[in-house]
Short mmCIF file of C-alpha atoms in Angstrom, two decimals:
data_model
loop_
_atom_site.label_atom_id
_atom_site.label_comp_id
_atom_site.label_asym_id
_atom_site.label_seq_id
_atom_site.Cartn_x
_atom_site.Cartn_y
_atom_site.Cartn_z
CA UNK O 1 -0.21 0.07 0.17
CA UNK O 2 1.50 3.44 -0.98
CA UNK O 3 0.92 5.80 1.73
CA UNK O 4 1.02 9.04 -0.42
CA UNK O 5 0.31 11.40 2.78
CA UNK O 6 4.11 10.57 4.00
CA UNK O 7 5.97 11.21 1.03
CA UNK O 8 4.87 14.90 1.36
CA UNK O 9 6.53 15.27 4.96
CA UNK O 10 10.01 16.11 5.46
CA UNK O 11 12.09 14.83 8.55
CA UNK O 12 14.44 17.73 9.41
CA UNK O 13 17.61 17.04 11.64
CA UNK O 14 18.85 20.40 12.74
CA UNK O 15 22.98 20.11 13.26
CA UNK O 16 23.13 16.11 13.93
CA UNK O 17 26.67 15.29 15.36
CA UNK O 18 26.26 11.53 15.37
CA UNK O 19 26.46 9.64 12.09
CA UNK O 20 24.94 6.53 13.64
CA UNK O 21 21.78 8.62 14.51
CA UNK O 22 21.53 10.04 11.00
CA UNK O 23 21.89 6.42 9.54
CA UNK O 24 19.38 4.84 12.01
CA UNK O 25 17.03 7.71 11.32
CA UNK O 26 17.10 7.33 7.60
CA UNK O 27 16.61 3.28 7.97
CA UNK O 28 13.10 4.21 10.25
CA UNK O 29 12.07 6.61 7.80
CA UNK O 30 12.10 4.04 4.75
CA UNK O 31 10.85 1.42 7.36
CA UNK O 32 7.71 3.85 7.89
CA UNK O 33 7.46 5.02 4.46
CA UNK O 34 9.05 8.61 4.83
CA UNK O 35 11.27 9.57 2.03
CA UNK O 36 12.76 13.33 2.58
CA UNK O 37 15.32 13.61 5.00
CA UNK O 38 16.69 17.13 5.32
CA UNK O 39 19.96 18.09 7.50
CA UNK O 40 20.65 21.44 8.87
CA UNK O 41 24.19 22.40 8.91
CA UNK O 42 25.33 18.53 9.74
CA UNK O 43 28.11 18.19 12.30
CA UNK O 44 28.98 14.90 10.75
CA UNK O 45 29.20 13.45 7.36
CA UNK O 46 26.03 11.85 6.43
CA UNK O 47 27.78 9.66 3.57
CA UNK O 48 30.22 8.21 6.29
CA UNK O 49 30.62 4.23 6.60
CA UNK O 50 28.96 4.75 9.86
CA UNK O 51 25.89 6.54 8.61
CA UNK O 52 25.41 4.09 5.61
CA UNK O 53 26.05 1.09 7.96
CA UNK O 54 23.09 1.93 10.26
CA UNK O 55 20.61 2.76 7.19
CA UNK O 56 21.32 -0.58 5.78
CA UNK O 57 18.37 -0.75 3.37
CA UNK O 58 17.41 3.06 3.98
CA UNK O 59 20.61 3.99 2.20
CA UNK O 60 18.36 5.36 -0.78
CA UNK O 61 16.66 8.06 1.76
CA UNK O 62 20.32 8.76 3.36
CA UNK O 63 21.83 9.28 -0.18
CA UNK O 64 18.80 11.43 -0.86
CA UNK O 65 19.11 13.71 2.15
CA UNK O 66 19.20 17.55 1.22
CA UNK O 67 22.04 19.46 2.96
CA UNK O 68 20.79 23.06 4.03
CA UNK O 69 22.38 25.97 5.93
CA UNK O 70 19.76 26.74 8.22
CA UNK O 71 16.03 25.90 9.52
CA UNK O 72 14.27 28.30 7.19
CA UNK O 73 16.00 27.13 4.19
CA UNK O 74 14.64 23.57 5.57
CA UNK O 75 11.21 24.62 5.77
CA UNK O 76 11.05 26.61 2.69
CA UNK O 77 7.71 25.55 0.62
CA UNK O 78 6.39 23.92 3.73
CA UNK O 79 3.03 24.64 5.05
CA UNK O 80 3.01 23.39 8.47
CA UNK O 81 6.14 22.28 10.78
CA UNK O 82 6.02 20.92 14.02
CA UNK O 83 9.23 20.86 16.26
CA UNK O 84 10.20 18.30 18.67
CA UNK O 85 11.57 19.29 22.25
CA UNK O 86 12.14 17.81 25.35
CA UNK O 87 12.25 21.09 27.57
CA UNK O 88 9.44 23.01 29.17
CA UNK O 89 9.91 26.38 28.01
CA UNK O 90 9.84 29.73 29.71
CA UNK O 91 7.49 31.23 27.10
CA UNK O 92 5.09 28.25 27.95
CA UNK O 93 4.07 27.53 24.44
CA UNK O 94 1.91 24.63 25.10
CA UNK O 95 3.54 21.10 24.02
CA UNK O 96 1.29 18.82 22.47
CA UNK O 97 1.56 15.12 22.64
CA UNK O 98 2.59 13.31 19.26
CA UNK O 99 -0.51 11.76 18.72
CA UNK O 100 -2.60 14.78 19.00
CA UNK O 101 -0.27 17.13 16.88
CA UNK O 102 1.61 14.75 14.44
CA UNK O 103 -1.76 13.97 12.21
CA UNK O 104 -1.74 17.78 11.49
CA UNK O 105 1.26 17.42 9.15
CA UNK O 106 -0.73 15.12 6.98
CA UNK O 107 -2.49 16.26 3.99
CA UNK O 108 -6.06 15.70 3.49
CA UNK O 109 -5.99 15.32 -0.21
CA UNK O 110 -3.57 14.54 -2.94
CA UNK O 111 -1.68 17.87 -3.83
CA UNK O 112 1.73 18.32 -5.29
CA UNK O 113 1.72 21.71 -3.67
CA UNK O 114 2.00 20.68 0.01
CA UNK O 115 4.78 20.07 2.10
CA UNK O 116 5.32 19.65 5.73
CA UNK O 117 8.05 19.26 8.04
CA UNK O 118 8.91 17.26 11.64
CA UNK O 119 12.09 18.94 13.09
CA UNK O 120 14.47 17.44 15.61
CA UNK O 121 17.10 19.56 17.39
CA UNK O 122 20.90 18.42 18.08
CA UNK O 123 21.88 15.77 20.51
CA UNK O 124 23.39 17.49 22.90
CA UNK O 125 21.13 20.61 23.46
CA UNK O 126 17.88 20.16 21.34
CA UNK O 127 16.43 22.91 19.75
CA UNK O 128 16.96 26.46 20.57
CA UNK O 129 14.47 29.11 21.46
CA UNK O 130 15.15 30.83 18.16
CA UNK O 131 14.92 27.67 16.36
CA UNK O 132 11.58 27.08 17.89
CA UNK O 133 9.82 29.79 16.58
CA UNK O 134 9.92 28.72 12.97
CA UNK O 135 7.55 26.26 13.52
CA UNK O 136 4.05 26.33 14.58
CA UNK O 137 3.55 23.64 17.09
CA UNK O 138 5.84 21.87 19.55
CA UNK O 139 5.64 18.14 20.65
CA UNK O 140 7.23 16.82 23.28
CA UNK O 141 7.44 12.87 23.60
CA UNK O 142 6.42 11.74 27.07
CA UNK O 143 9.35 10.16 28.88
CA UNK O 144 10.16 9.02 32.47
CA UNK O 145 11.13 12.14 34.64
CA UNK O 146 14.26 10.21 35.60
CA UNK O 147 15.57 10.57 32.09
CA UNK O 148 13.36 12.14 29.78
CA UNK O 149 16.07 12.61 27.01
CA UNK O 150 15.73 10.52 24.07
CA UNK O 151 18.51 9.57 21.32
CA UNK O 152 17.63 11.47 18.20
CA UNK O 153 17.23 8.48 16.18
CA UNK O 154 14.75 6.97 18.67
CA UNK O 155 12.72 10.12 18.60
CA UNK O 156 12.47 9.91 15.09
CA UNK O 157 11.51 6.07 15.34
CA UNK O 158 8.66 7.03 17.76
CA UNK O 159 7.46 9.91 15.61
CA UNK O 160 7.77 8.03 12.43
CA UNK O 161 5.73 5.19 13.49
CA UNK O 162 3.04 7.43 15.07
CA UNK O 163 2.73 9.23 11.60
CA UNK O 164 2.66 5.88 9.76
CA UNK O 165 0.12 4.32 11.91
CA UNK O 166 -2.13 7.35 11.52
CA UNK O 167 -1.94 7.26 7.74
CA UNK O 168 -2.33 3.44 8.01
CA UNK O 169 -5.74 4.03 9.58
CA UNK O 170 -6.71 6.63 7.37
CA UNK O 171 -6.18 4.82 4.41
CA UNK O 172 -8.10 1.89 5.89
CA UNK O 173 -11.27 4.20 5.81
CA UNK O 174 -11.70 3.51 9.55
CA UNK O 175 -11.04 4.78 12.79
CA UNK O 176 -7.99 3.20 14.38
CA UNK O 177 -10.03 1.27 16.46
CA UNK O 178 -11.98 -0.24 13.57
CA UNK O 179 -8.74 -1.29 11.84
CA UNK O 180 -7.63 -3.21 14.90
CA UNK O 181 -10.57 -5.22 14.61
CA UNK O 182 -10.46 -5.80 11.07
CA UNK O 183 -7.61 -5.58 9.12
CA UNK O 184 -5.50 -7.55 11.68
CA UNK O 185 -7.14 -10.34 13.05
CA UNK O 186 -8.51 -10.21 16.19
CA UNK O 187 -6.85 -10.28 19.52
CA UNK O 188 -7.38 -13.26 21.13
CA UNK O 189 -10.12 -15.70 22.35
CA UNK O 190 -11.02 -16.31 18.62
CA UNK O 191 -9.53 -18.77 16.24
CA UNK O 192 -7.24 -17.96 13.28
CA UNK O 193 -9.69 -18.10 10.59
CA UNK O 194 -12.34 -16.10 12.68
CA UNK O 195 -14.85 -19.16 12.44
CA UNK O 196 -15.42 -21.09 15.55
CA UNK O 197 -16.41 -24.67 15.32
CA UNK O 198 -20.25 -24.97 15.43
CA UNK O 199 -21.61 -25.54 18.79
CA UNK O 200 -23.29 -28.50 18.20
CA UNK O 201 -19.75 -29.96 17.02
CA UNK O 202 -18.35 -28.87 20.42
CA UNK O 203 -21.12 -30.48 22.21
CA UNK O 204 -20.63 -33.86 20.70
CA UNK O 205 -16.71 -33.37 21.65
CA UNK O 206 -17.46 -32.84 25.38
CA UNK O 207 -19.61 -35.56 25.31
CA UNK O 208 -16.89 -37.74 24.31
CA UNK O 209 -14.58 -36.23 26.20
CA UNK O 210 -16.64 -36.98 29.43
CA UNK O 211 -16.70 -40.68 28.50
CA UNK O 212 -12.97 -40.93 27.91
CA UNK O 213 -12.18 -39.11 31.45
CA UNK O 214 -14.66 -41.24 33.20
CA UNK O 215 -12.60 -44.11 31.44
CA UNK O 216 -9.48 -43.13 32.88
CA UNK O 217 -10.60 -42.33 36.08
CA UNK O 218 -10.09 -38.69 36.06
CA UNK O 219 -13.91 -38.26 36.41
CA UNK O 220 -16.22 -39.75 38.85
CA UNK O 221 -20.19 -39.69 38.28
CA UNK O 222 -20.37 -37.21 41.09
CA UNK O 223 -17.72 -34.85 40.27
CA UNK O 224 -18.46 -34.94 36.09
CA UNK O 225 -20.71 -32.05 35.98
CA UNK O 226 -18.78 -29.50 38.04
CA UNK O 227 -15.45 -30.68 36.46
CA UNK O 228 -17.04 -30.47 32.91
CA UNK O 229 -18.35 -27.21 33.25
CA UNK O 230 -14.60 -25.79 34.15
CA UNK O 231 -12.98 -27.83 31.02
CA UNK O 232 -15.87 -26.07 28.72
CA UNK O 233 -14.97 -22.70 30.27
CA UNK O 234 -11.51 -23.15 29.27
CA UNK O 235 -12.10 -24.30 25.98
CA UNK O 236 -14.70 -21.51 25.54
CA UNK O 237 -12.20 -19.13 25.71
CA UNK O 238 -9.81 -20.32 23.52
CA UNK O 239 -12.52 -20.40 20.95
CA UNK O 240 -11.34 -23.48 18.71
CA UNK O 241 -11.89 -23.62 14.98
CA UNK O 242 -13.03 -26.75 13.15
CA UNK O 243 -9.61 -27.65 12.18
CA UNK O 244 -8.77 -27.19 16.05
CA UNK O 245 -11.64 -29.26 17.20
CA UNK O 246 -10.69 -31.91 14.82
CA UNK O 247 -7.39 -32.32 16.33
CA UNK O 248 -8.67 -32.15 19.82
CA UNK O 249 -11.17 -35.32 18.54
CA UNK O 250 -8.12 -36.84 17.40
CA UNK O 251 -6.41 -37.09 20.70
CA UNK O 252 -9.32 -38.08 22.32
CA UNK O 253 -10.15 -40.88 19.51
CA UNK O 254 -6.64 -42.21 20.34
CA UNK O 255 -6.58 -41.96 23.93
CA UNK O 256 -9.85 -44.01 23.89
CA UNK O 257 -8.37 -46.77 21.93
CA UNK O 258 -5.04 -46.74 24.04
CA UNK O 259 -6.97 -47.54 27.18
CA UNK O 260 -9.68 -49.64 25.82
CA UNK O 261 -8.50 -51.01 22.38
CA UNK O 262 -7.92 -54.81 21.90
CA UNK O 263 -4.00 -54.40 21.50
CA UNK O 264 -2.63 -52.54 25.03
CA UNK O 265 0.80 -52.72 24.91
CA UNK O 266 1.23 -50.28 27.40
CA UNK N 1 5.29 10.06 38.43
CA UNK N 2 5.90 6.53 38.85
CA UNK N 3 4.84 4.22 36.85
CA UNK N 4 4.71 1.08 38.85
CA UNK N 5 2.97 -0.97 36.26
CA UNK N 6 6.50 -0.88 34.09
CA UNK N 7 8.51 -2.07 36.70
CA UNK N 8 7.25 -5.29 36.34
CA UNK N 9 7.91 -5.92 32.64
CA UNK N 10 11.13 -7.58 31.35
CA UNK N 11 12.36 -6.73 28.20
CA UNK N 12 13.87 -9.94 26.61
CA UNK N 13 16.52 -9.57 23.63
CA UNK N 14 17.21 -12.97 22.69
CA UNK N 15 20.96 -13.29 21.02
CA UNK N 16 21.68 -9.60 20.26
CA UNK N 17 24.42 -9.26 18.02
CA UNK N 18 24.94 -5.58 18.17
CA UNK N 19 26.20 -3.39 21.34
CA UNK N 20 25.10 -0.42 20.15
CA UNK N 21 21.55 -1.89 19.79
CA UNK N 22 21.77 -3.48 23.39
CA UNK N 23 22.94 0.11 24.64
CA UNK N 24 20.38 2.04 22.67
CA UNK N 25 17.60 -0.42 23.85
CA UNK N 26 18.92 0.36 27.63
CA UNK N 27 18.60 4.06 27.09
CA UNK N 28 15.10 3.80 25.53
CA UNK N 29 13.76 1.66 28.22
CA UNK N 30 14.97 4.02 30.94
CA UNK N 31 13.57 6.88 29.06
CA UNK N 32 10.35 4.89 29.19
CA UNK N 33 10.21 3.34 32.96
CA UNK N 34 11.34 0.21 32.04
CA UNK N 35 14.21 -1.53 34.12
CA UNK N 36 14.30 -5.19 33.52
CA UNK N 37 16.40 -6.13 30.80
CA UNK N 38 17.03 -9.78 29.99
CA UNK N 39 19.84 -11.00 27.38
CA UNK N 40 19.44 -14.56 26.24
CA UNK N 41 22.70 -15.93 25.14
CA UNK N 42 24.03 -12.60 23.86
CA UNK N 43 26.39 -12.60 20.91
CA UNK N 44 28.09 -9.51 22.05
CA UNK N 45 29.17 -7.77 25.23
CA UNK N 46 27.01 -5.71 27.00
CA UNK N 47 29.60 -4.34 29.07
CA UNK N 48 31.63 -3.03 26.15
CA UNK N 49 32.22 0.65 25.55
CA UNK N 50 29.94 0.65 22.56
CA UNK N 51 27.01 -0.58 24.42
CA UNK N 52 27.74 2.00 27.55
CA UNK N 53 28.26 4.66 25.23
CA UNK N 54 24.81 4.16 23.55
CA UNK N 55 23.16 3.52 26.77
CA UNK N 56 24.25 6.98 28.29
CA UNK N 57 22.14 7.58 31.63
CA UNK N 58 20.59 4.23 30.74
CA UNK N 59 23.67 2.69 32.08
CA UNK N 60 22.13 1.53 35.01
CA UNK N 61 19.68 -0.45 33.01
CA UNK N 62 22.26 -1.78 31.18
CA UNK N 63 24.43 -2.97 34.04
CA UNK N 64 21.52 -4.45 35.90
CA UNK N 65 20.84 -6.47 32.58
CA UNK N 66 20.38 -10.25 33.33
CA UNK N 67 22.24 -12.89 31.40
CA UNK N 68 20.83 -16.22 30.71
CA UNK N 69 21.04 -19.02 28.30
CA UNK N 70 17.78 -19.69 26.76
CA UNK N 71 14.24 -17.95 26.41
CA UNK N 72 12.49 -20.57 28.84
CA UNK N 73 15.04 -19.07 31.58
CA UNK N 74 14.23 -15.49 30.53
CA UNK N 75 10.58 -16.12 30.79
CA UNK N 76 10.69 -18.05 34.24
CA UNK N 77 8.21 -16.31 36.71
CA UNK N 78 6.25 -14.80 34.12
CA UNK N 79 2.48 -14.87 33.33
CA UNK N 80 2.36 -13.38 30.30
CA UNK N 81 4.72 -13.11 27.18
CA UNK N 82 4.56 -11.38 24.09
CA UNK N 83 7.09 -11.86 21.16
CA UNK N 84 7.54 -9.31 18.18
CA UNK N 85 7.99 -10.74 14.97
CA UNK N 86 8.45 -9.57 11.21
CA UNK N 87 7.30 -11.93 9.48
CA UNK N 88 3.93 -13.64 8.26
CA UNK N 89 3.83 -17.11 9.38
CA UNK N 90 2.61 -20.20 7.54
CA UNK N 91 0.70 -21.14 10.88
CA UNK N 92 -1.26 -17.96 10.54
CA UNK N 93 -1.15 -17.25 14.23
CA UNK N 94 -2.78 -13.77 14.30
CA UNK N 95 -0.67 -11.23 14.56
CA UNK N 96 -1.50 -8.51 17.02
CA UNK N 97 -0.92 -4.62 16.62
CA UNK N 98 1.28 -3.17 19.45
CA UNK N 99 -1.48 -1.06 20.34
CA UNK N 100 -3.88 -3.93 21.00
CA UNK N 101 -1.39 -6.46 22.44
CA UNK N 102 1.15 -4.53 24.52
CA UNK N 103 -1.62 -3.37 27.18
CA UNK N 104 -2.31 -6.95 28.35
CA UNK N 105 1.15 -7.16 29.38
CA UNK N 106 0.39 -4.59 32.22
CA UNK N 107 -0.79 -5.49 35.69
CA UNK N 108 -4.17 -4.27 36.78
CA UNK N 109 -3.18 -3.96 40.28
CA UNK N 110 -0.11 -3.51 42.24
CA UNK N 111 1.05 -7.25 43.01
CA UNK N 112 4.72 -8.32 43.58
CA UNK N 113 4.02 -11.59 42.00
CA UNK N 114 3.26 -10.45 38.72
CA UNK N 115 5.83 -10.34 35.92
CA UNK N 116 5.49 -10.12 32.20
CA UNK N 117 7.79 -10.24 29.33
CA UNK N 118 8.28 -8.77 25.85
CA UNK N 119 10.87 -10.46 23.54
CA UNK N 120 12.62 -9.59 20.54
CA UNK N 121 14.65 -11.58 18.32
CA UNK N 122 18.15 -11.39 16.85
CA UNK N 123 18.92 -8.62 14.37
CA UNK N 124 19.32 -10.85 11.39
CA UNK N 125 16.77 -13.49 11.68
CA UNK N 126 14.19 -12.51 14.20
CA UNK N 127 12.53 -15.10 16.60
CA UNK N 128 12.41 -18.65 15.13
CA UNK N 129 8.77 -20.75 15.14
CA UNK N 130 10.96 -22.91 17.92
CA UNK N 131 11.42 -19.67 20.09
CA UNK N 132 7.81 -18.16 19.02
CA UNK N 133 5.86 -20.97 20.86
CA UNK N 134 7.05 -20.09 24.14
CA UNK N 135 4.81 -16.80 24.10
CA UNK N 136 1.30 -16.47 24.30
CA UNK N 137 0.68 -13.70 21.64
CA UNK N 138 2.77 -12.31 18.77
CA UNK N 139 3.07 -8.49 17.53
CA UNK N 140 4.20 -7.10 14.44
CA UNK N 141 5.06 -3.47 14.35
CA UNK N 142 3.08 -2.06 11.15
CA UNK N 143 5.74 -0.80 8.44
CA UNK N 144 6.13 0.03 5.01
CA UNK N 145 6.15 -3.04 2.66
CA UNK N 146 9.22 -1.58 0.79
CA UNK N 147 11.22 -2.22 3.76
CA UNK N 148 9.55 -3.67 6.95
CA UNK N 149 12.55 -4.90 8.96
CA UNK N 150 13.14 -2.05 11.89
CA UNK N 151 16.47 -1.98 13.56
CA UNK N 152 16.16 -3.84 17.04
CA UNK N 153 16.64 -0.86 18.87
CA UNK N 154 14.19 0.98 17.18
CA UNK N 155 11.54 -1.84 17.55
CA UNK N 156 12.39 -1.72 21.32
CA UNK N 157 11.72 2.11 21.34
CA UNK N 158 8.48 1.92 19.57
CA UNK N 159 7.21 -0.69 21.76
CA UNK N 160 8.46 0.91 24.97
CA UNK N 161 6.97 4.11 23.99
CA UNK N 162 3.58 2.79 23.57
CA UNK N 163 3.76 0.78 27.00
CA UNK N 164 4.62 3.95 28.78
CA UNK N 165 1.98 5.87 26.97
CA UNK N 166 -0.70 3.21 27.87
CA UNK N 167 0.40 3.63 31.46
CA UNK N 168 0.56 7.44 31.20
CA UNK N 169 -3.17 7.46 29.88
CA UNK N 170 -4.33 5.08 32.59
CA UNK N 171 -2.83 7.10 35.27
CA UNK N 172 -4.23 10.17 33.81
CA UNK N 173 -7.54 8.45 33.80
CA UNK N 174 -7.90 8.24 30.51
CA UNK N 175 -7.95 5.92 27.85
CA UNK N 176 -5.15 6.45 25.31
CA UNK N 177 -7.74 5.18 22.97
CA UNK N 178 -9.42 8.60 23.03
CA UNK N 179 -6.42 9.91 21.13
CA UNK N 180 -5.76 6.97 19.06
CA UNK N 181 -9.41 5.74 18.55
CA UNK N 182 -10.09 3.64 21.33
CA UNK N 183 -8.04 1.07 20.27
CA UNK N 184 -7.08 -0.50 23.49
CA UNK N 185 -9.23 -3.60 23.86
CA UNK N 186 -9.14 -5.31 27.50
CA UNK N 187 -7.32 -8.40 26.99
CA UNK N 188 -9.69 -11.56 26.50
CA UNK N 189 -8.63 -14.87 26.45
CA UNK N 190 -7.88 -14.40 29.90
CA UNK N 191 -9.01 -16.59 32.78
CA UNK N 192 -11.47 -14.74 34.86
CA UNK N 193 -9.25 -14.15 37.88
CA UNK N 194 -6.72 -12.76 35.83
CA UNK N 195 -3.77 -14.24 36.88
CA UNK N 196 -2.48 -16.79 34.31
CA UNK N 197 -0.66 -19.96 35.48
CA UNK N 198 3.17 -19.23 35.16
CA UNK N 199 4.95 -19.94 31.79
CA UNK N 200 7.34 -22.38 33.10
CA UNK N 201 4.51 -24.48 34.62
CA UNK N 202 2.84 -24.04 31.26
CA UNK N 203 6.23 -25.37 29.71
CA UNK N 204 6.24 -28.44 32.25
CA UNK N 205 2.51 -29.18 31.17
CA UNK N 206 3.49 -28.99 27.59
CA UNK N 207 6.59 -31.34 27.86
CA UNK N 208 4.20 -33.85 29.82
CA UNK N 209 1.54 -33.67 27.28
CA UNK N 210 3.68 -34.41 24.50
CA UNK N 211 4.93 -37.59 26.09
CA UNK N 212 1.51 -38.92 26.76
CA UNK N 213 0.44 -38.06 23.14
CA UNK N 214 3.24 -39.98 21.88
CA UNK N 215 2.42 -42.73 23.99
CA UNK N 216 -1.02 -43.12 23.30
CA UNK N 217 0.13 -42.87 19.53
CA UNK N 218 -1.39 -39.62 18.55
CA UNK N 219 2.00 -37.73 17.76
CA UNK N 220 4.91 -39.40 15.85
CA UNK N 221 8.39 -37.89 16.48
CA UNK N 222 8.13 -36.20 13.02
CA UNK N 223 4.86 -34.53 13.62
CA UNK N 224 5.26 -33.59 17.38
CA UNK N 225 6.80 -30.41 16.87
CA UNK N 226 4.03 -28.69 14.50
CA UNK N 227 1.19 -30.51 16.36
CA UNK N 228 2.28 -29.36 19.65
CA UNK N 229 2.83 -26.06 18.25
CA UNK N 230 -0.81 -26.01 17.51
CA UNK N 231 -1.92 -27.21 20.58
CA UNK N 232 0.16 -24.61 22.44
CA UNK N 233 -1.77 -21.70 20.42
CA UNK N 234 -5.07 -23.04 21.09
CA UNK N 235 -4.27 -23.21 25.07
CA UNK N 236 -2.31 -19.78 25.11
CA UNK N 237 -5.59 -18.42 23.86
CA UNK N 238 -7.61 -19.81 26.60
CA UNK N 239 -5.03 -18.50 28.96
CA UNK N 240 -5.42 -20.98 31.89
CA UNK N 241 -4.97 -19.89 35.61
CA UNK N 242 -3.11 -22.20 37.68
CA UNK N 243 -6.23 -23.83 38.77
CA UNK N 244 -7.13 -24.79 35.27
CA UNK N 245 -3.82 -25.90 34.62
CA UNK N 246 -3.90 -28.23 37.71
CA UNK N 247 -6.91 -29.87 36.16
CA UNK N 248 -5.27 -30.36 33.03
CA UNK N 249 -2.19 -31.90 34.73
CA UNK N 250 -4.80 -34.04 36.30
CA UNK N 251 -6.27 -35.31 33.45
CA UNK N 252 -2.71 -35.95 31.76
CA UNK N 253 -1.52 -37.79 34.90
CA UNK N 254 -4.69 -40.00 35.08
CA UNK N 255 -4.37 -40.57 31.28
CA UNK N 256 -0.68 -41.61 31.86
CA UNK N 257 -1.70 -43.95 34.38
CA UNK N 258 -4.34 -45.56 32.33
CA UNK N 259 -1.95 -46.45 29.41
CA UNK N 260 0.88 -47.46 31.33
CA UNK N 261 -0.18 -48.25 34.72
CA UNK N 262 0.11 -51.67 35.96
CA UNK N 263 -3.60 -52.28 36.60
CA UNK N 264 -5.29 -51.69 33.39
CA UNK N 265 -8.80 -52.73 33.65
CA UNK N 266 -10.29 -50.87 30.28
#
């Protein structure tokens, strides 16, 4: 599936100093369907061996990275820009959550002229107040008070994932919640095909199971009903499909044969 | 804010080969409030300069990492385990979305006895089918078809962020679902008490089950692994608690006695 909305988003790294970070950022961009990497006055060589090694198959994103002199140049042509920051700022511009703000970067309909940017600061200092003013919104990735500062490439990973996830949900024409239920198989309690074994077949199985459990001396007539009720609950939770039920019946048949068949050889 | 729910989760890396990845994973764990790193048969030195450099202030998480020999040892004491996988599997076990599955790892109330694990495979091959069977649920991080394979530490970052985010939302008295579309479904397929049987007890049961199924002629050595994998999936979906597991073990013991005990009276 082509997620065209993502192709109009630039990931802007301001003065990145670590080639490993630049390479890892390119890789996760490629993973998440983002193409446009812009490096503002990089403090490392994006064509270095370290950067290329970390990019792996994101090497094309890395190779196509545009190098510019300052942030306004990186944002030229953009309609919207969001900055990431780890700090709480004295001016008290409200900091958005990534989930709230990032969807705002996505175009709502295909148009060649649209461009938007997500900006990350240098590893050591983050974006300065002077840099932040070039963007309309600021997001902070929620993190532990003990150590809130994410590695640059990790921050790119989290934001890229959230953008991809948002577009994927939109592309499926559904709220994310529905996407979870429909495009991906329902979480648990349901067999893989989604079709449970018919209840009358389950009934037949339970009856045969009870007979075998009585035969092997696990059940006694007076304990059978309550024990069988517990076994039913357990299996109902699993929700076997027909194939799985056939497997359980196969076990039962073989067990029955082993305890009462003509040729018991232990 | 202390997010106690996160302190009972182990991040398990199976045979990680890159010290940079191990260090970066430790850093983002610390960022996201996760403490327990377990390395299964690591193929690199977690105390190396590279690892420590990437961990930065997550050095304490890295230094406290537990090294074990195999995955079952890493999961000992856990009630719940989720594996991450990039592949679509022939057996077509449903792959959950991280947003759907990961909240299932979180305890609903403070209890010292609860532990859960999130498992990541080696950089080059991911988790094998043999390794996947030790966990109850599998998640795949949605990514571009062009290049779906995330860097190990990036995958840890995305999942750790989502766990942190979920707990934060709970702590704030909101479902993250509201930001994302109410995607967090309560874990189904779980025993009613909420406490699953410990995974090492489940392992013991599966081993005994295999012996009995071989004995009654349901399994043959060459079919055993794939059949056992199917049975594991079925039971993992059901999520037995300790009492239910004891019941299953009772059946097994009695069946074993019936087919091999001294007094078979049919």
